[in-house]
Amino acid sequence: MTGAALDLLCRLVRSALDAEEGRAVTPVGPVALGAVPLHDLVDGVRRHRVPELLAARSGQLGLPDEVVRVLDAMLAGARQRRLVHTLETVRAWQLLDTAGIDALVVKGIPLAVLTTGDADARGAGDVDLLVRPESAAAAHRLLTGAGWALHEQGRVEPGMWAWRHVQRWGHTLTYLGAGADVDLHWRLDAMPGAQPATGDLLARRTTVEVGGVAIPTLARADAFRHLAGHREGWTWLRTLVDLRRLARDPAVFAEPLSAPALTSLAAARATVGLPGTVPGPVRDALDRVPGAVLARARAGHELPVALFGGARAGREVRNGMATVRGPRDVQQLAMTLVLPAHAALPVRSATAWGGVPRAFALRTRRLVRGR
């Protein structure tokens, strides 16, 4: 999308969030809207996943009927997917809960309810489950038994060397499903020091209603820190919208923020804005985030997601370096550079003797090919 379209989209999103917070909003005039082709603005809305926010505040934003019709069509087209997402969220969590596996549903619909009270406020996506590391194998068997499947090139199983490597050095596996994909997490981040221990997150849980069912999810402060330090960074404005909404609660700032979290908040301030509840010392820290970092974030916002996604590996390493807390984190960072968890997925060996050389060979081949 063009820089002009991004500027307009950020202005609309910021104003919509101001309206949510009860502030007076100046409608966007026809001159501003006329300066950006409608298709460019619509592409930006779709790319940054914010049609629900803009449609809900279209009257206060002063959006013309033509734009409102497009937003309504986007929501109508996604209505069936949102319904399926709700059903699959409940099904996946109940599958684990019935088997006695303690699990949270993070992001997704629970985050929409947590931040707005409206299950439809955030749009559909994957189902993210968080379980204790020792429960991952049992959760894997339940998910695959219920029809979810790992990608055919990475179908690891407990007992394989690749499974053990991914469990130790990774933090998530993605299961493809007919209705919605499931991301199974045993940690919120591969870096042990980047996020609280899974047991602590489970102990601090809160509950929201999804599809008439009480679903456990992250406590508000934990959800805030997860999003702020998340590896997806600033891929979508929607993530920055979530940050602003969570930042309305002063309690989320009770603990010091990591460097990646401060960078995410600075990116949010530069695009969708931040609420007045952000403490002064935090705002001072945001002022010290280098302008070059924010320029990279803006440049990424203008790219299609597929292209921006290519920079994720480097961003994970930079975030990892900023969140090192001890020897275990140093080991994790080194393994991310040498043999990251995903490099093991295609390897079928039962032991490290066969698995490690094969994984290194595949990784070297990919690096030579520039993949």
XYZ file of C-alpha atoms in Angstrom:
371
model
C 0.000 0.000 0.000
C 1.123 3.560 -0.554
C 2.373 5.878 2.156
C -0.666 8.112 1.674
C -3.028 5.159 2.170
C -1.168 4.101 5.325
C -1.346 7.635 6.728
C -5.095 7.756 6.092
C -5.643 4.300 7.557
C -3.681 5.190 10.705
C -5.713 8.388 11.058
C -8.969 6.436 10.776
C -7.869 3.750 13.231
C -6.592 6.310 15.723
C -9.856 8.261 15.543
C -11.937 5.102 15.927
C -10.028 4.221 19.091
C -10.409 7.786 20.366
C -14.156 7.353 19.891
C -14.063 4.083 21.840
C -12.461 5.989 24.701
C -15.155 8.645 24.667
C -13.127 11.388 22.991
C -14.614 13.770 20.462
C -13.647 12.778 16.919
C -13.316 15.062 13.913
C -14.849 13.320 10.891
C -12.499 12.596 8.024
C -13.394 14.984 5.238
C -13.922 14.186 1.555
C -10.647 15.884 0.648
C -8.595 13.428 2.737
C -10.574 10.445 1.497
C -10.430 11.637 -2.093
C -6.641 11.832 -1.986
C -6.349 8.031 -1.710
C -7.864 5.582 -4.219
C -10.603 3.522 -2.600
C -9.017 0.226 -3.639
C -5.744 1.223 -1.943
C -7.507 2.076 1.298
C -9.527 -1.161 1.178
C -6.378 -3.187 0.565
C -4.849 -1.546 3.629
C -7.899 -2.299 5.779
C -7.779 -5.948 4.718
C -4.004 -6.249 5.057
C -4.013 -4.743 8.569
C -7.168 -6.603 9.676
C -9.169 -3.657 10.982
C -12.535 -3.710 9.135
C -14.462 -4.457 12.342
C -13.034 -1.415 14.119
C -13.720 1.006 11.269
C -17.186 -0.352 10.503
C -18.224 -0.014 14.145
C -17.255 3.706 14.156
C -18.072 4.601 10.547
C -20.642 7.229 11.548
C -18.313 9.069 13.914
C -15.503 8.873 11.379
C -17.695 10.428 8.721
C -17.033 7.647 6.224
C -19.025 8.019 3.000
C -21.624 5.448 1.997
C -19.318 3.964 -0.608
C -16.693 3.112 1.999
C -19.294 1.862 4.488
C -20.735 -0.494 1.871
C -17.298 -1.944 1.224
C -16.639 -2.450 4.948
C -20.039 -4.085 5.401
C -19.328 -6.402 2.495
C -15.992 -7.372 4.037
C -17.687 -8.206 7.345
C -20.478 -10.121 5.640
C -17.962 -12.147 3.685
C -16.160 -13.081 6.888
C -19.287 -13.819 8.944
C -19.261 -17.565 8.298
C -15.565 -17.753 9.106
C -16.120 -15.926 12.393
C -18.841 -18.409 13.339
C -16.611 -21.370 12.505
C -13.757 -19.755 14.440
C -15.997 -19.542 17.501
C -17.055 -23.180 17.222
C -13.491 -24.384 16.673
C -12.181 -22.321 19.581
C -14.654 -23.965 21.932
C -14.120 -27.429 20.419
C -10.327 -27.312 20.687
C -10.329 -26.070 24.282
C -13.022 -28.523 25.406
C -11.122 -31.387 23.770
C -8.156 -30.720 26.047
C -10.175 -29.732 29.103
C -12.270 -32.913 28.998
C -9.050 -34.941 28.972
C -7.838 -33.109 32.076
C -5.244 -30.967 30.300
C -4.945 -27.482 31.780
C -5.058 -25.064 28.828
C -5.601 -21.399 28.024
C -6.823 -19.916 24.757
C -4.689 -16.879 23.940
C -5.285 -14.075 21.421
C -8.203 -14.696 19.054
C -11.758 -14.393 20.288
C -10.858 -14.369 24.006
C -8.649 -11.328 23.393
C -11.502 -9.573 21.584
C -13.796 -10.185 24.555
C -11.092 -9.191 27.041
C -10.422 -5.852 25.310
C -13.880 -4.855 24.015
C -16.488 -7.213 25.447
C -17.442 -8.135 21.863
C -16.452 -11.527 20.434
C -16.733 -10.179 16.874
C -14.581 -7.087 17.426
C -11.289 -8.579 16.261
C -11.970 -10.845 13.282
C -11.301 -14.544 12.808
C -7.951 -16.310 12.802
C -6.205 -19.320 14.304
C -6.945 -20.924 17.673
C -3.965 -20.517 20.027
C -3.770 -22.984 22.918
C -1.242 -22.780 25.761
C -0.478 -25.919 27.793
C 2.247 -26.970 30.214
C 5.345 -28.362 28.442
C 4.769 -31.791 29.964
C 1.225 -31.839 28.497
C 2.257 -31.076 24.916
C 2.525 -34.708 23.821
C -0.929 -35.575 25.167
C -2.410 -32.443 23.575
C -0.749 -33.400 20.272
C -2.388 -36.829 20.322
C -5.798 -35.346 21.114
C -5.590 -32.758 18.349
C -4.421 -35.196 15.700
C -7.044 -37.703 16.828
C -9.736 -35.034 16.391
C -8.736 -34.213 12.797
C -6.090 -31.524 13.122
C -2.796 -32.368 11.408
C 0.722 -31.016 11.269
C 1.986 -30.032 7.830
C 2.905 -33.120 5.803
C 6.580 -32.058 5.743
C 6.736 -31.670 9.508
C 4.634 -34.415 11.024
C 6.711 -35.100 14.086
C 5.554 -37.461 16.804
C 6.525 -37.931 20.465
C 9.521 -40.245 20.608
C 11.186 -38.812 17.514
C 14.382 -36.759 17.798
C 12.643 -33.865 15.993
C 9.866 -33.816 18.598
C 12.382 -33.576 21.419
C 14.336 -30.857 19.611
C 11.219 -28.793 18.936
C 10.000 -29.236 22.511
C 13.291 -28.055 23.977
C 14.155 -25.218 21.621
C 10.810 -24.202 20.166
C 7.567 -23.050 21.705
C 4.757 -23.894 19.287
C 3.472 -26.265 16.614
C 0.771 -25.450 14.066
C -1.991 -27.970 13.308
C -4.013 -27.496 10.131
C -7.763 -27.959 10.378
C -10.759 -27.848 8.076
C -12.446 -25.163 10.171
C -9.559 -23.331 11.837
C -5.889 -24.043 12.404
C -4.610 -24.578 15.936
C -1.305 -23.252 17.278
C -0.287 -25.397 20.242
C 2.060 -23.498 22.592
C 3.909 -24.861 25.606
C 5.634 -21.507 26.116
C 4.634 -18.084 24.838
C 8.119 -17.467 23.478
C 11.078 -19.629 22.565
C 13.287 -17.429 24.789
C 12.642 -18.568 28.374
C 13.321 -15.080 29.750
C 11.034 -13.274 27.320
C 7.717 -14.308 28.924
C 6.609 -15.661 32.316
C 6.692 -19.409 32.912
C 3.658 -21.277 31.605
C 2.675 -22.406 35.093
C 2.565 -18.793 36.285
C 0.425 -17.769 33.325
C -2.010 -20.608 34.022
C -2.206 -19.610 37.685
C -3.061 -15.989 36.837
C -5.687 -16.796 34.227
C -8.942 -14.986 33.715
C -12.123 -16.257 32.074
C -14.234 -14.857 29.225
C -17.343 -16.132 27.484
C -16.951 -17.526 23.982
C -19.940 -19.119 22.282
C -21.739 -19.432 25.602
C -18.796 -21.269 27.196
C -16.452 -19.908 29.891
C -13.003 -20.037 28.295
C -9.792 -19.408 30.300
C -7.330 -16.947 28.802
C -4.353 -14.822 29.795
C -4.764 -12.224 32.491
C -4.862 -8.716 31.080
C -1.296 -7.820 32.082
C 0.049 -11.092 30.669
C -1.847 -10.581 27.409
C -0.363 -7.087 27.169
C 3.196 -8.288 27.675
C 2.721 -11.175 25.286
C 1.520 -8.932 22.466
C 4.109 -6.249 23.138
C 6.972 -8.730 22.948
C 5.413 -10.999 20.354
C 7.516 -12.211 17.418
C 4.912 -10.958 14.946
C 5.942 -7.500 16.032
C 4.134 -4.892 13.965
C 2.994 -7.044 11.041
C -0.578 -5.814 11.470
C -2.049 -2.619 12.848
C -4.557 -4.896 14.553
C -1.858 -6.012 16.997
C -1.106 -2.387 17.830
C -4.839 -1.752 18.287
C -4.879 -4.607 20.804
C -1.949 -3.019 22.630
C -3.681 0.324 22.881
C -6.839 -1.279 24.194
C -4.933 -3.269 26.812
C -2.883 -0.197 27.774
C -6.082 1.491 28.973
C -5.633 -0.476 32.201
C -2.834 1.179 34.244
C -2.209 -2.134 36.018
C -0.502 -3.582 32.920
C 2.447 -1.253 33.579
C 3.110 -2.562 37.091
C 6.266 -4.416 35.989
C 9.166 -3.025 33.920
C 8.860 -3.540 30.167
C 11.445 -5.240 27.974
C 13.154 -3.440 25.096
C 11.008 -5.240 22.463
C 7.854 -4.317 24.393
C 8.860 -0.652 24.506
C 9.576 -0.740 20.770
C 6.131 -2.179 20.094
C 4.517 0.533 22.198
C 6.509 3.187 20.356
C 5.279 1.741 17.057
C 1.733 1.831 18.421
C 2.094 5.454 19.493
C 3.366 6.405 16.026
C 0.461 4.705 14.234
C -2.709 4.063 16.234
C -1.860 6.194 19.276
C -1.802 5.353 22.972
C -4.257 6.165 25.764
C -3.599 8.699 28.504
C -3.191 5.865 31.032
C 0.393 5.192 29.880
C 2.651 6.346 32.767
C 5.051 9.235 32.252
C 8.224 7.147 32.756
C 7.049 4.723 30.070
C 6.390 7.611 27.681
C 9.890 8.907 28.392
C 11.275 5.471 27.511
C 9.295 5.482 24.263
C 10.928 8.783 23.335
C 14.286 6.999 23.420
C 13.333 4.326 20.868
C 15.508 5.059 17.799
C 13.778 6.697 14.876
C 15.361 4.155 12.535
C 13.431 1.370 14.282
C 10.133 3.173 13.803
C 11.032 3.864 10.182
C 11.508 0.116 9.638
C 8.150 -0.560 11.247
C 6.451 1.949 8.960
C 8.159 0.514 5.903
C 6.922 -2.921 6.924
C 3.361 -1.662 7.276
C 3.378 -0.644 3.628
C 4.455 -4.108 2.439
C 2.216 -7.098 1.762
C 2.289 -9.527 4.682
C 4.099 -12.183 2.614
C 7.026 -9.831 1.998
C 7.137 -8.399 5.505
C 7.082 -11.945 6.878
C 10.485 -12.582 5.336
C 12.069 -10.323 7.956
C 10.671 -12.288 10.912
C 13.696 -14.522 11.427
C 16.000 -11.524 11.826
C 13.485 -9.809 14.080
C 13.293 -12.921 16.297
C 17.061 -12.873 16.731
C 17.071 -9.134 17.566
C 14.238 -9.614 20.063
C 16.037 -12.616 21.518
C 19.194 -10.609 22.110
C 17.137 -7.959 23.879
C 15.465 -10.464 26.219
C 18.430 -12.533 27.401
C 18.058 -13.087 31.145
C 20.484 -15.917 31.900
C 22.531 -18.877 30.618
C 19.435 -20.723 29.329
C 18.522 -17.727 27.185
C 22.069 -17.570 25.803
C 21.793 -21.245 24.831
C 18.432 -20.570 23.195
C 19.804 -17.676 21.174
C 22.761 -19.750 20.009
C 20.508 -22.615 18.938
C 18.243 -20.182 17.068
C 21.242 -19.178 15.005
C 22.709 -22.675 14.547
C 19.822 -25.156 14.395
C 16.428 -23.555 15.141
C 13.486 -25.694 16.130
C 11.766 -25.586 12.735
C 14.880 -27.027 11.060
C 14.125 -30.373 12.729
C 10.562 -30.736 11.471
C 11.288 -32.627 8.204
C 13.649 -35.107 9.917
C 12.261 -38.568 10.703
C 15.144 -40.007 12.736
C 14.417 -41.473 16.157
C 17.789 -40.471 17.583
C 20.052 -37.431 17.588
C 22.796 -39.483 15.898
C 20.748 -39.613 12.734
C 18.658 -36.505 13.218
C 21.262 -33.816 13.831
C 23.377 -34.438 10.689
C 20.264 -34.652 8.527
C 18.847 -31.418 9.992
C 22.146 -29.606 9.466
C 22.292 -30.803 5.871
C 18.759 -29.581 5.152
C 19.429 -26.241 6.839
C 22.643 -25.716 4.891
C 20.841 -26.469 1.642
C 18.131 -23.927 2.453
C 20.654 -21.259 3.400
C 22.543 -21.804 0.141
C 19.285 -21.441 -1.765
C 18.440 -18.292 0.213
C 15.297 -19.703 1.800
